[in-house]
Coordinates of C-alpha atoms in Angstrom, one line a residue:
M1 CA 0.1 -0.7 0.0
T2 CA 1.2 3.1 -0.5
Q3 CA 1.8 6.3 1.2
T4 CA -1.5 8.1 -1.0
D5 CA -3.7 5.4 0.1
T6 CA -2.4 5.1 3.8
Q7 CA -3.3 9.2 4.0
S8 CA -6.7 8.2 2.2
E9 CA -8.1 5.8 4.4
T10 CA -7.5 8.0 7.0
D11 CA -9.1 10.7 6.4
D12 CA -11.8 8.8 6.0
R13 CA -12.2 7.5 8.7
P14 CA -14.5 8.8 11.9
R15 CA -13.7 12.1 13.1
T16 CA -14.7 12.3 17.1
R17 CA -16.2 16.0 18.2
S18 CA -12.9 17.4 19.0
E19 CA -11.9 17.1 15.9
D20 CA -14.3 18.0 13.7
D21 CA -13.8 21.6 16.6
V22 CA -10.4 21.6 14.9
V23 CA -11.3 21.4 11.9
A24 CA -13.6 24.5 11.9
A25 CA -11.7 26.2 13.9
G26 CA -9.1 25.9 11.3
E27 CA -11.2 26.4 8.7
A28 CA -13.3 29.7 9.6
S29 CA -10.3 30.9 12.0
G30 CA -7.5 33.2 10.5
T31 CA -6.9 37.4 10.6
V32 CA -8.1 40.1 8.1
A33 CA -5.2 40.1 6.5
G34 CA -5.0 36.3 5.2
G35 CA -3.4 33.9 7.6
A36 CA -1.8 30.9 6.2
P37 CA -3.3 27.3 5.8
P38 CA -1.9 25.3 9.4
T39 CA 1.5 23.5 8.8
Q40 CA 1.4 20.1 9.4
A41 CA 3.4 17.9 12.4
G42 CA 7.0 16.5 11.4
A43 CA 6.7 19.3 8.1
D44 CA 10.2 21.0 7.1
G45 CA 11.5 18.8 9.8
G46 CA 9.4 20.9 12.7
G47 CA 7.9 18.1 13.8
G48 CA 10.3 17.0 16.7
R49 CA 11.1 13.8 18.0
D50 CA 7.8 13.8 20.2
G51 CA 5.7 14.5 17.4
V52 CA 5.1 17.9 18.9
I53 CA 4.7 21.2 15.8
G54 CA 6.7 23.5 15.5
G55 CA 9.2 21.4 17.8
G56 CA 12.5 21.2 15.9
V57 CA 14.7 19.2 14.3
R58 CA 16.1 16.9 17.7
G59 CA 17.7 14.4 15.3
D60 CA 17.1 10.3 16.0
D61 CA 18.3 8.6 19.4
R62 CA 19.0 5.7 16.7
G63 CA 21.6 7.4 14.9
G64 CA 23.9 10.2 13.6
R65 CA 22.6 13.8 15.8
D66 CA 21.4 16.6 12.5
L67 CA 23.2 19.5 12.9
A68 CA 22.1 23.2 12.2
P69 CA 22.9 25.1 9.3
T70 CA 25.0 27.7 9.9
L71 CA 23.2 30.9 9.7
G72 CA 26.3 32.9 7.9
P73 CA 26.9 36.2 7.7
L74 CA 23.9 37.4 5.3
G75 CA 21.3 35.0 7.8
G76 CA 22.9 36.2 10.8
L77 CA 21.8 40.0 9.0
R78 CA 18.9 38.5 8.4
W79 CA 18.3 37.4 11.9
L80 CA 19.3 40.7 13.7
W81 CA 16.9 43.0 10.9
T82 CA 13.7 40.3 12.0
Q83 CA 14.1 41.0 15.7
L84 CA 15.1 44.7 15.1
T85 CA 11.5 44.9 12.9
S86 CA 9.4 42.8 15.3
M87 CA 7.2 44.9 17.4
R88 CA 7.6 43.7 20.4
T89 CA 11.2 45.0 19.6
A90 CA 9.9 48.8 18.3
L91 CA 7.1 48.5 21.7
V92 CA 11.1 47.6 23.8
L93 CA 12.5 51.1 22.3
L94 CA 9.4 53.0 22.5
F95 CA 9.7 52.2 26.2
A96 CA 13.2 52.8 25.8
L97 CA 12.8 56.5 24.4
A98 CA 10.3 57.1 27.6
V99 CA 12.6 56.4 30.4
A100 CA 15.8 57.4 28.7
A101 CA 14.0 61.1 27.9
V102 CA 13.8 61.0 31.9
P103 CA 16.7 62.4 33.0
G104 CA 16.2 65.3 30.9
S105 CA 13.8 66.6 33.2
L106 CA 15.2 65.9 36.2
I107 CA 18.9 66.8 35.5
P108 CA 19.2 70.7 34.2
Q109 CA 20.3 71.2 30.5
R110 CA 22.9 73.2 28.7
D111 CA 21.1 74.3 26.0
V112 CA 18.6 75.2 28.1
S113 CA 19.7 76.7 31.0
P114 CA 24.2 76.7 31.1
I115 CA 24.4 78.3 33.7
R116 CA 22.3 76.1 36.5
V117 CA 24.5 73.2 34.2
S118 CA 27.4 74.9 35.8
D119 CA 26.5 75.4 39.6
F120 CA 25.3 71.3 39.8
I121 CA 28.8 70.6 38.0
T122 CA 30.5 72.9 41.1
Q123 CA 28.3 71.2 43.5
H124 CA 28.5 67.5 43.1
P125 CA 32.2 68.1 41.6
T126 CA 32.4 63.6 41.6
L127 CA 28.9 63.2 40.3
G128 CA 29.4 66.6 38.1
P129 CA 32.0 66.1 35.2
I130 CA 30.8 61.6 35.2
Y131 CA 27.0 63.7 33.9
D132 CA 29.0 65.8 31.9
K133 CA 30.9 62.6 30.1
V134 CA 27.6 60.6 29.4
G135 CA 26.0 63.4 28.2
L136 CA 23.0 63.7 30.6
F137 CA 23.9 67.6 30.5
N138 CA 22.7 67.3 26.3
V139 CA 20.4 64.5 27.0
F140 CA 18.2 64.8 23.8
T141 CA 21.5 66.1 21.7
S142 CA 23.1 62.7 23.1
A143 CA 24.6 59.7 20.5
W144 CA 22.5 56.9 23.4
F145 CA 19.6 58.8 23.0
S146 CA 20.0 59.8 19.2
A147 CA 20.5 56.0 18.7
I148 CA 17.7 54.7 20.3
Y149 CA 15.7 56.9 18.3
L150 CA 16.6 56.2 15.8
L151 CA 16.2 52.5 15.9
L152 CA 12.5 52.9 16.9
F153 CA 12.2 54.7 13.7
V154 CA 13.9 52.5 12.1
S155 CA 12.0 49.4 13.5
L156 CA 7.8 50.9 12.6
V157 CA 9.2 51.2 9.4
G158 CA 10.0 47.9 9.2
C159 CA 7.4 46.7 11.2
I160 CA 4.6 48.3 9.0
V161 CA 5.4 48.5 5.4
P162 CA 5.3 44.2 5.1
R163 CA 1.7 44.6 7.4
V164 CA 0.8 47.2 4.8
M165 CA 1.7 44.3 1.7
V166 CA 0.4 42.2 3.9
Y167 CA -3.2 43.9 4.2
A168 CA -3.7 45.5 1.0
K169 CA -3.0 42.1 -0.4
A170 CA -6.1 40.8 1.7
L171 CA -8.3 44.1 0.5
R172 CA -8.1 42.1 -2.5
S173 CA -9.1 38.0 -1.7
P174 CA -12.5 37.5 -1.3
P175 CA -13.9 36.6 2.1
P176 CA -12.8 33.0 3.3
R177 CA -14.8 29.5 1.9
T178 CA -17.5 28.2 4.3
P179 CA -15.9 25.6 6.7
R180 CA -17.5 22.4 7.0
N181 CA -19.6 22.0 10.4
L182 CA -20.5 25.9 10.5
S183 CA -22.4 24.2 14.3
R184 CA -19.0 24.4 15.6
L185 CA -18.7 28.6 15.0
P186 CA -18.9 30.3 18.5
A187 CA -22.5 31.7 16.9
Y188 CA -25.0 28.8 15.3
A189 CA -28.7 29.4 14.4
T190 CA -30.9 27.2 12.2
A191 CA -34.8 27.9 10.5
P192 CA -36.3 25.9 7.7
A193 CA -36.6 27.1 4.3
P194 CA -39.3 28.4 2.7
V195 CA -40.6 26.2 0.6
D196 CA -41.4 28.2 -2.5
E197 CA -37.9 29.4 -2.2
T198 CA -35.2 27.5 -4.3
D199 CA -31.5 27.5 -2.7
E200 CA -30.4 30.3 -4.8
E201 CA -33.0 32.6 -4.3
L202 CA -32.1 32.3 -0.5
L203 CA -28.7 32.4 -1.3
E204 CA -29.0 35.3 -3.6
L205 CA -31.4 36.7 -0.4
A206 CA -29.2 36.2 2.5
A207 CA -25.9 38.1 0.6
L208 CA -28.0 40.9 -0.4
K209 CA -28.5 40.8 3.5
L210 CA -25.3 40.9 4.0
R211 CA -24.4 43.3 2.1
G212 CA -26.2 45.9 3.4
A213 CA -25.0 45.2 7.1
R214 CA -21.8 46.5 5.4
Y215 CA -20.3 42.9 4.9
R216 CA -17.9 42.5 1.6
V217 CA -19.7 39.3 0.6
A218 CA -18.8 35.8 -2.3
R219 CA -21.1 33.7 -3.2
H220 CA -19.5 29.7 -3.5
D221 CA -21.2 26.5 -4.5
G222 CA -24.1 26.3 -2.3
S223 CA -23.3 29.0 0.2
V224 CA -22.0 32.8 0.9
S225 CA -19.0 34.2 2.9
A226 CA -19.6 37.3 4.5
E227 CA -16.9 39.2 5.9
R228 CA -16.4 43.1 7.5
G229 CA -14.1 44.4 10.0
Y230 CA -11.2 45.9 7.4
L231 CA -11.1 49.2 9.3
R232 CA -10.2 47.5 12.3
E233 CA -6.3 46.8 11.0
A234 CA -6.8 50.4 9.0
G235 CA -6.7 51.7 11.8
N236 CA -3.9 49.6 13.9
L237 CA -2.0 50.3 10.6
V238 CA -2.9 54.0 10.9
F239 CA -2.1 54.2 14.3
H240 CA 1.0 53.4 14.0
L241 CA 2.1 55.2 10.3
S242 CA 0.3 58.2 12.4
L243 CA 3.4 57.3 15.7
L244 CA 6.3 57.2 13.3
T245 CA 5.7 60.7 11.9
L246 CA 4.9 61.9 14.3
L247 CA 8.8 60.5 15.2
V248 CA 9.7 62.6 11.7
G249 CA 7.8 65.8 13.0
V250 CA 9.5 66.1 16.5
A251 CA 12.9 65.4 14.3
V252 CA 12.0 68.1 12.0
G253 CA 10.8 70.3 14.9
G254 CA 14.5 69.8 17.0
L255 CA 16.7 70.3 13.6
Y256 CA 15.1 73.4 12.8
G257 CA 13.4 74.6 15.4
F258 CA 14.9 77.1 18.1
R259 CA 13.5 79.6 21.3
G260 CA 15.0 82.4 22.5
T261 CA 14.5 84.8 24.8
S262 CA 14.6 88.6 24.7
V263 CA 14.4 91.2 28.1
V264 CA 12.8 94.4 26.0
I265 CA 11.8 97.8 27.9
V266 CA 8.4 99.1 27.8
G267 CA 8.9 101.7 26.0
Q268 CA 11.5 100.4 23.4
G269 CA 12.2 97.7 20.8
F270 CA 13.4 94.0 19.5
A271 CA 14.5 93.2 16.5
N272 CA 14.9 89.7 15.1
N273 CA 17.9 89.7 14.9
I274 CA 20.9 86.8 17.1
T275 CA 21.8 90.5 19.0
Q276 CA 18.8 90.8 19.5
Y277 CA 18.2 87.6 22.1
D278 CA 19.4 87.3 25.4
D279 CA 19.6 83.5 24.7
L280 CA 19.1 81.7 21.4
T281 CA 18.7 77.8 21.7
T282 CA 18.5 76.3 18.0
G283 CA 17.9 72.8 16.6
A284 CA 21.4 71.0 14.3
W285 CA 19.9 72.4 11.2
F286 CA 19.1 75.7 12.1
S287 CA 20.0 78.9 9.6
D288 CA 20.0 82.5 10.3
D289 CA 17.8 82.4 7.6
Q290 CA 14.9 81.2 9.1
L291 CA 14.4 84.4 11.5
Q292 CA 11.8 86.5 10.2
P293 CA 12.9 90.0 9.5
F294 CA 10.4 91.8 11.9
T295 CA 10.2 94.7 14.8
I296 CA 8.0 94.7 18.1
G297 CA 7.9 98.4 19.9
V298 CA 7.4 97.6 22.8
E299 CA 4.3 100.7 24.2
Q300 CA 2.8 99.9 26.8
F301 CA 2.0 97.1 29.7
R302 CA -0.8 96.8 31.5
V303 CA -0.7 94.8 35.1
A304 CA -2.7 94.7 38.6
F305 CA -2.5 92.9 40.9
E306 CA -5.0 92.2 43.8
T307 CA -5.5 94.3 46.8
G308 CA -8.1 92.3 48.8
P309 CA -7.7 89.9 51.6
V310 CA -7.7 86.8 49.4
Q311 CA -5.2 86.4 46.9
T312 CA -3.2 89.3 47.8
G313 CA -0.5 90.1 45.5
A314 CA -1.6 87.9 42.4
A315 CA -1.5 89.4 39.4
R316 CA -5.9 90.2 38.0
L317 CA -4.3 92.3 34.2
F318 CA -1.5 91.1 32.4
E319 CA -2.1 92.7 28.6
L320 CA 1.3 94.0 26.5
D321 CA 0.8 96.5 23.8
T322 CA 2.6 95.9 20.7
L323 CA 3.2 97.8 17.1
V324 CA 4.2 94.8 14.7
T325 CA 6.1 95.5 11.8
D326 CA 6.5 91.7 9.7
R327 CA 9.4 93.3 7.1
P328 CA 10.8 96.4 6.5
G329 CA 8.8 98.6 4.4
A330 CA 5.4 97.2 5.7
T331 CA 2.9 99.1 7.2
P332 CA 2.8 99.1 11.3
Y333 CA 0.1 97.7 13.2
R334 CA -0.6 96.9 16.8
K335 CA -1.2 93.8 18.5
T336 CA -2.2 93.0 22.5
I337 CA -0.5 89.9 23.4
E338 CA -1.3 88.3 26.7
V339 CA -1.8 85.1 28.7
N340 CA -2.6 82.4 26.5
H341 CA -2.7 84.7 23.4
P342 CA 0.5 84.7 21.8
L343 CA 1.2 87.1 18.4
N344 CA 2.2 85.0 15.7
V345 CA 4.6 86.8 13.3
D346 CA 5.0 84.4 10.1
G347 CA 5.1 81.6 11.7
T348 CA 7.7 82.9 14.7
T349 CA 5.3 83.3 18.3
V350 CA 5.4 85.4 20.4
H351 CA 4.8 84.7 24.3
L352 CA 4.9 87.1 26.8
I353 CA 6.6 84.8 29.7
G354 CA 8.5 87.4 32.3
H355 CA 7.8 90.8 33.2
G356 CA 9.9 93.3 36.2
Y357 CA 11.3 96.5 37.2
A358 CA 13.8 98.2 35.4
P359 CA 15.2 101.6 38.0
V360 CA 16.2 105.1 35.8
V361 CA 19.4 105.7 37.4
T362 CA 22.6 108.1 36.3
V363 CA 25.9 107.8 37.2
K364 CA 28.6 110.7 37.4
D365 CA 31.5 110.4 38.0
A366 CA 34.1 112.2 40.0
A367 CA 34.7 114.7 36.7
G368 CA 31.3 115.3 37.0
D369 CA 30.8 113.6 33.8
V370 CA 28.1 111.3 32.7
A371 CA 29.1 107.8 33.8
F372 CA 25.8 105.5 32.8
S373 CA 22.0 106.9 32.5
G374 CA 19.4 104.9 31.6
P375 CA 16.7 101.9 33.1
V376 CA 19.3 98.9 34.7
V377 CA 16.8 96.0 34.4
F378 CA 16.9 93.8 38.4
L379 CA 15.3 90.4 38.7
P380 CA 12.3 89.6 40.6
Q381 CA 13.5 87.3 43.6
D382 CA 10.3 86.4 45.5
G383 CA 6.5 86.9 44.3
N384 CA 6.6 90.7 45.5
F385 CA 9.0 91.8 42.8
T386 CA 12.3 91.8 45.5
S387 CA 14.5 92.5 42.3
A388 CA 18.2 91.9 42.7
G389 CA 20.8 93.5 39.4
V390 CA 23.6 95.2 39.3
I391 CA 25.0 99.0 37.7
K392 CA 27.7 99.5 36.0
A393 CA 30.1 102.6 35.1
P394 CA 32.8 101.5 33.5
D395 CA 33.4 104.7 31.9
G396 CA 33.9 106.5 35.0
R397 CA 37.0 108.6 35.0
P398 CA 39.8 108.0 36.7
R399 CA 37.9 105.6 38.4
R400 CA 35.2 103.2 37.4
L401 CA 32.1 102.5 39.4
A402 CA 29.7 99.9 40.2
F403 CA 26.7 99.3 42.2
E404 CA 25.2 96.2 43.8
G405 CA 21.2 96.6 44.9
I406 CA 18.0 95.2 45.2
F407 CA 15.4 97.8 44.3
A408 CA 11.5 97.2 46.0
P409 CA 8.5 98.1 44.3
T410 CA 6.6 99.0 47.7
A411 CA 9.5 98.8 49.8
K412 CA 10.4 97.8 53.7
V413 CA 13.3 97.7 55.9
D414 CA 13.0 95.2 58.9
E415 CA 15.3 92.2 60.1
Q416 CA 14.8 90.5 57.1
G417 CA 16.4 93.9 55.6
P418 CA 15.4 96.0 53.0
R419 CA 12.5 93.9 51.2
S420 CA 9.4 94.2 48.6
I421 CA 5.6 93.8 50.5
F422 CA 3.4 94.5 47.8
P423 CA 4.1 93.1 44.2
D424 CA 3.4 96.4 42.8
A425 CA 4.9 100.0 42.8
L426 CA 3.4 101.6 45.3
D427 CA 6.4 103.6 47.1
P428 CA 9.6 102.6 45.6
A429 CA 13.4 102.1 46.8
L430 CA 16.4 101.0 45.7
Y431 CA 19.4 99.9 48.2
V432 CA 22.7 99.8 46.5
N433 CA 26.3 99.6 47.6
V434 CA 29.2 100.7 45.9
W435 CA 31.9 99.4 44.6
T436 CA 35.6 101.1 43.0
G437 CA 38.6 100.2 40.6
P438 CA 40.6 101.4 38.2
P439 CA 39.7 101.3 34.5
K440 CA 39.3 97.6 33.3
T441 CA 41.4 96.8 30.4
E442 CA 38.6 96.3 27.6
T443 CA 38.9 92.3 25.9
G444 CA 35.6 92.4 24.0
L445 CA 34.8 89.0 26.0
P446 CA 30.7 89.1 26.8
E447 CA 30.2 89.5 30.5
N448 CA 26.8 88.5 32.8
V449 CA 24.8 91.8 33.0
Y450 CA 23.0 90.2 36.1
S451 CA 26.0 89.8 38.1
L452 CA 29.4 92.0 39.3
D453 CA 32.8 90.5 39.0
T454 CA 34.4 92.7 41.6
A455 CA 38.2 91.7 40.7
G456 CA 40.4 95.0 41.1
L457 CA 37.5 96.6 42.8
T458 CA 36.7 97.9 46.1
Q459 CA 33.7 98.4 48.1
L460 CA 33.7 101.8 49.7
K461 CA 32.6 101.7 53.6
D462 CA 31.3 104.0 55.2
A463 CA 32.4 106.1 59.0
K464 CA 32.2 103.0 60.7
G465 CA 33.9 100.9 58.5
D466 CA 30.9 99.4 57.7
P467 CA 30.1 98.4 53.3
L468 CA 28.1 101.4 52.1
R469 CA 24.5 101.6 51.9
V470 CA 22.9 103.9 50.3
L471 CA 19.0 104.5 50.0
L472 CA 17.7 106.1 46.7
K473 CA 13.7 107.1 45.7
P474 CA 12.1 108.0 42.3
G475 CA 14.2 112.1 42.2
T476 CA 16.7 111.6 44.4
S477 CA 20.0 111.5 44.5
Y478 CA 23.1 110.2 46.5
T479 CA 27.2 111.6 46.7
L480 CA 29.7 109.5 47.0
P481 CA 32.4 109.5 49.7
D482 CA 36.0 111.5 48.2
G483 CA 34.1 113.1 45.1
Q484 CA 34.6 109.9 43.4
G485 CA 30.4 110.5 41.6
T486 CA 27.3 110.6 42.3
I487 CA 24.4 108.4 41.4
E488 CA 20.3 109.2 41.0
M489 CA 18.0 107.7 40.9
T490 CA 15.6 109.4 38.1
G491 CA 12.3 107.4 37.5
V492 CA 11.3 103.4 37.7
A493 CA 10.6 101.5 34.1
R494 CA 9.1 98.1 33.5
W495 CA 10.5 95.4 31.1
V496 CA 9.0 92.8 30.1
K497 CA 10.2 89.0 28.7
L498 CA 9.6 88.1 26.0
Q499 CA 9.8 83.9 24.1
L500 CA 10.5 83.5 20.5
S501 CA 10.1 80.7 19.1
D502 CA 9.2 78.6 16.1
T503 CA 8.9 74.5 15.5
P504 CA 8.4 74.1 12.4
G505 CA 6.8 70.5 12.8
V506 CA 4.6 71.5 15.3
A507 CA 1.8 70.9 12.2
I508 CA 2.8 67.1 11.7
V509 CA 2.9 66.1 15.3
L510 CA -0.6 67.6 16.6
G511 CA -2.0 66.1 12.9
S512 CA 0.0 62.7 14.0
I513 CA -1.5 62.8 16.8
A514 CA -5.1 63.4 15.9
T515 CA -4.9 61.0 13.6
A516 CA -2.7 58.1 15.8
V517 CA -6.3 58.8 18.4
L518 CA -8.5 58.4 15.2
G519 CA -6.9 55.0 14.4
L520 CA -6.8 54.0 17.5
C521 CA -10.6 54.2 17.7
L522 CA -11.3 52.0 14.3
S523 CA -8.7 49.2 16.2
L524 CA -10.8 49.6 19.4
F525 CA -14.3 49.6 18.4
V526 CA -14.1 48.1 14.8
R527 CA -15.4 44.2 15.1
P528 CA -14.3 42.1 12.2
R529 CA -16.5 39.6 11.9
R530 CA -17.3 36.5 9.7
V531 CA -21.0 35.2 8.8
W532 CA -21.5 32.2 6.5
V533 CA -24.7 30.6 5.0
R534 CA -25.6 27.6 3.4
V535 CA -28.7 25.9 2.4
R536 CA -28.6 22.0 3.0
A537 CA -30.8 19.0 3.2
A538 CA -32.2 17.7 6.1
E539 CA -32.2 14.5 7.0
G540 CA -35.9 12.8 7.2
G541 CA -37.3 16.7 6.5
P542 CA -37.5 20.0 5.1
R543 CA -34.1 22.1 3.9
L544 CA -32.2 23.5 6.0
I545 CA -30.9 27.0 6.4
E546 CA -27.9 27.4 8.6
V547 CA -25.7 30.6 9.9
G548 CA -22.9 30.9 11.2
G549 CA -20.8 33.0 12.5
L550 CA -17.4 34.0 14.1
D551 CA -15.8 37.0 15.9
R552 CA -12.7 37.5 16.0
A553 CA -11.9 40.5 17.6
D554 CA -12.7 38.2 21.0
A555 CA -16.0 40.5 21.5
R556 CA -19.0 38.5 20.9
A557 CA -21.6 40.9 22.3
G558 CA -24.2 41.0 19.2
L559 CA -23.1 38.7 17.3
T560 CA -25.8 35.6 18.6
E561 CA -28.4 37.8 18.2
D562 CA -27.1 39.2 14.8
V563 CA -27.1 35.4 13.3
A564 CA -30.2 34.3 14.5
E565 CA -31.6 37.5 13.3
L566 CA -30.8 36.9 9.9
A567 CA -31.6 32.9 10.3
D568 CA -35.1 34.2 11.4
E569 CA -34.6 36.1 8.1
L570 CA -34.8 34.3 6.0
G571 CA -37.0 31.6 6.9
P572 CA -41.1 31.9 6.5
P573 CA -42.2 34.1 8.4
T574 CA -43.4 31.8 11.1
A575 CA -40.8 29.3 11.3
E576 CA -40.3 26.2 13.5
L577 CA -37.3 24.7 13.8
D578 CA -36.4 21.0 13.4
A579 CA -36.3 19.7 16.5
V580 CA -32.6 18.3 16.0
D581 CA -30.8 18.4 19.4
G582 CA -33.4 19.9 21.1
S583 CA -33.6 23.0 19.1
S584 CA -36.8 25.0 20.2
T585 CA -39.3 26.9 17.7
G586 CA -37.3 30.3 16.2
G587 CA -34.5 29.1 18.1
S588 CA -30.4 30.1 17.8
K589 CA -28.1 27.5 19.4
E590 CA -24.1 28.6 20.6
N591 CA -22.3 25.7 21.6
T592 CA -19.8 26.5 24.6

């Protein structure tokens, strides 16, 4: 007897109930994108000695042991590519990217706050240099963060492209053929076939109803196959494509974007060029040509504070009136900037992020010449705008002058020293001490305007030998000892801090997030479902309409009812089901 004859005899033997379940499940299941036929035990050496499917090559105990073939360089690369483009690897890389971003939020970053980075290294002489070497002060531009980012990008591309091809093939494929045993499906119902309709008419009616329920229908010999829910896999693909596009948008913003700040005295203006920025952070591919040539005139700043007993000092009004010129020669227009209402000029967004006070002072040297005159920005130190600042007069002759001071918009002096007790300028006062020294050689190196380098300077003392402390109010002046000059406070101005930024990829990011949410909703709420209808002759009775259903999302809510309803619609108006297996009139059966 040949092997073929043996196989035929094996196939013709009666099947048990459990074997029928396996056959029905194998014929009915599979993915929307199309499933591969089940492999037989032992095919391609996968059966193993114990007959387990996919058992691998183990050899024969009675003979020599078979060795697995060597992969070789090309096979090794193929294996690495398979591992990289697996969904499991993509999830691991996504988690790794989230973990890698944590230090960037907890540790000061050099491109955002270089002063805080320097202070951190000074305060942590052992840990600071280690952090610097591994790139924890530049997390988002470090080699290891970029490597994770690029690997995730490649992994997503490798995951998505094959799935898109499989999905496209599935869209062109008809619904699967009708299984042999519909009664083994999770939802199953029967109804007597109307005597006045042929099999073809019943099947055509079933196809019509299924198309009306948004099924894709295929006719087979004596049966109808229908399937719907293709948007579930489409939603899955849309979600992953959106995640990929999101990475592209973030990369575009990181490479071409910029963000900078500038402190502008009210009554003055800002021109959008690099020299006007106090600090500027740019992407790796940023070019100066990206800065749009606009100007902003800061005309008036309005701020009001709460004076009642509840939330005293809280800001109630925060508005900045500006005069904007989009480009040289353009007509200026007025624009008010408020919180959450920024100014947008040719893609550059201008936010109002801070404000403070700038006492207006005039410093004269020993010869009576003006060494410095104008407003000086003082930085707030608390919620009541107690502010610290430095006044420098390097052009004083024969000696240069410098002042360290505290400005209080509503001044009070107590055991805590000079401070402000309210943020508005109700009783402004300026407290300074004085430093003097020989003229400094100009080096061209930039200096911090908010701090004073006292190298080469001597602090002036009073008659008791204590550091000289000077109190100034608007309209008052003070003559320095030994005729070294005078300092006068002529008034108080305000300053505002503008943040200017441009993120070219922000539209891509927002669109990707919205599309990803849509794709996620499709993958969660669309249920892929298959339904089969067959008309067969019942033993010793009339023809029988069989309807079977399979919900492939493991969410069978409503499947049994839909199958029973379709069977009832195809049967006669007052049909009584054949009393097979104890079925009741007009009912349906669901196997557990």
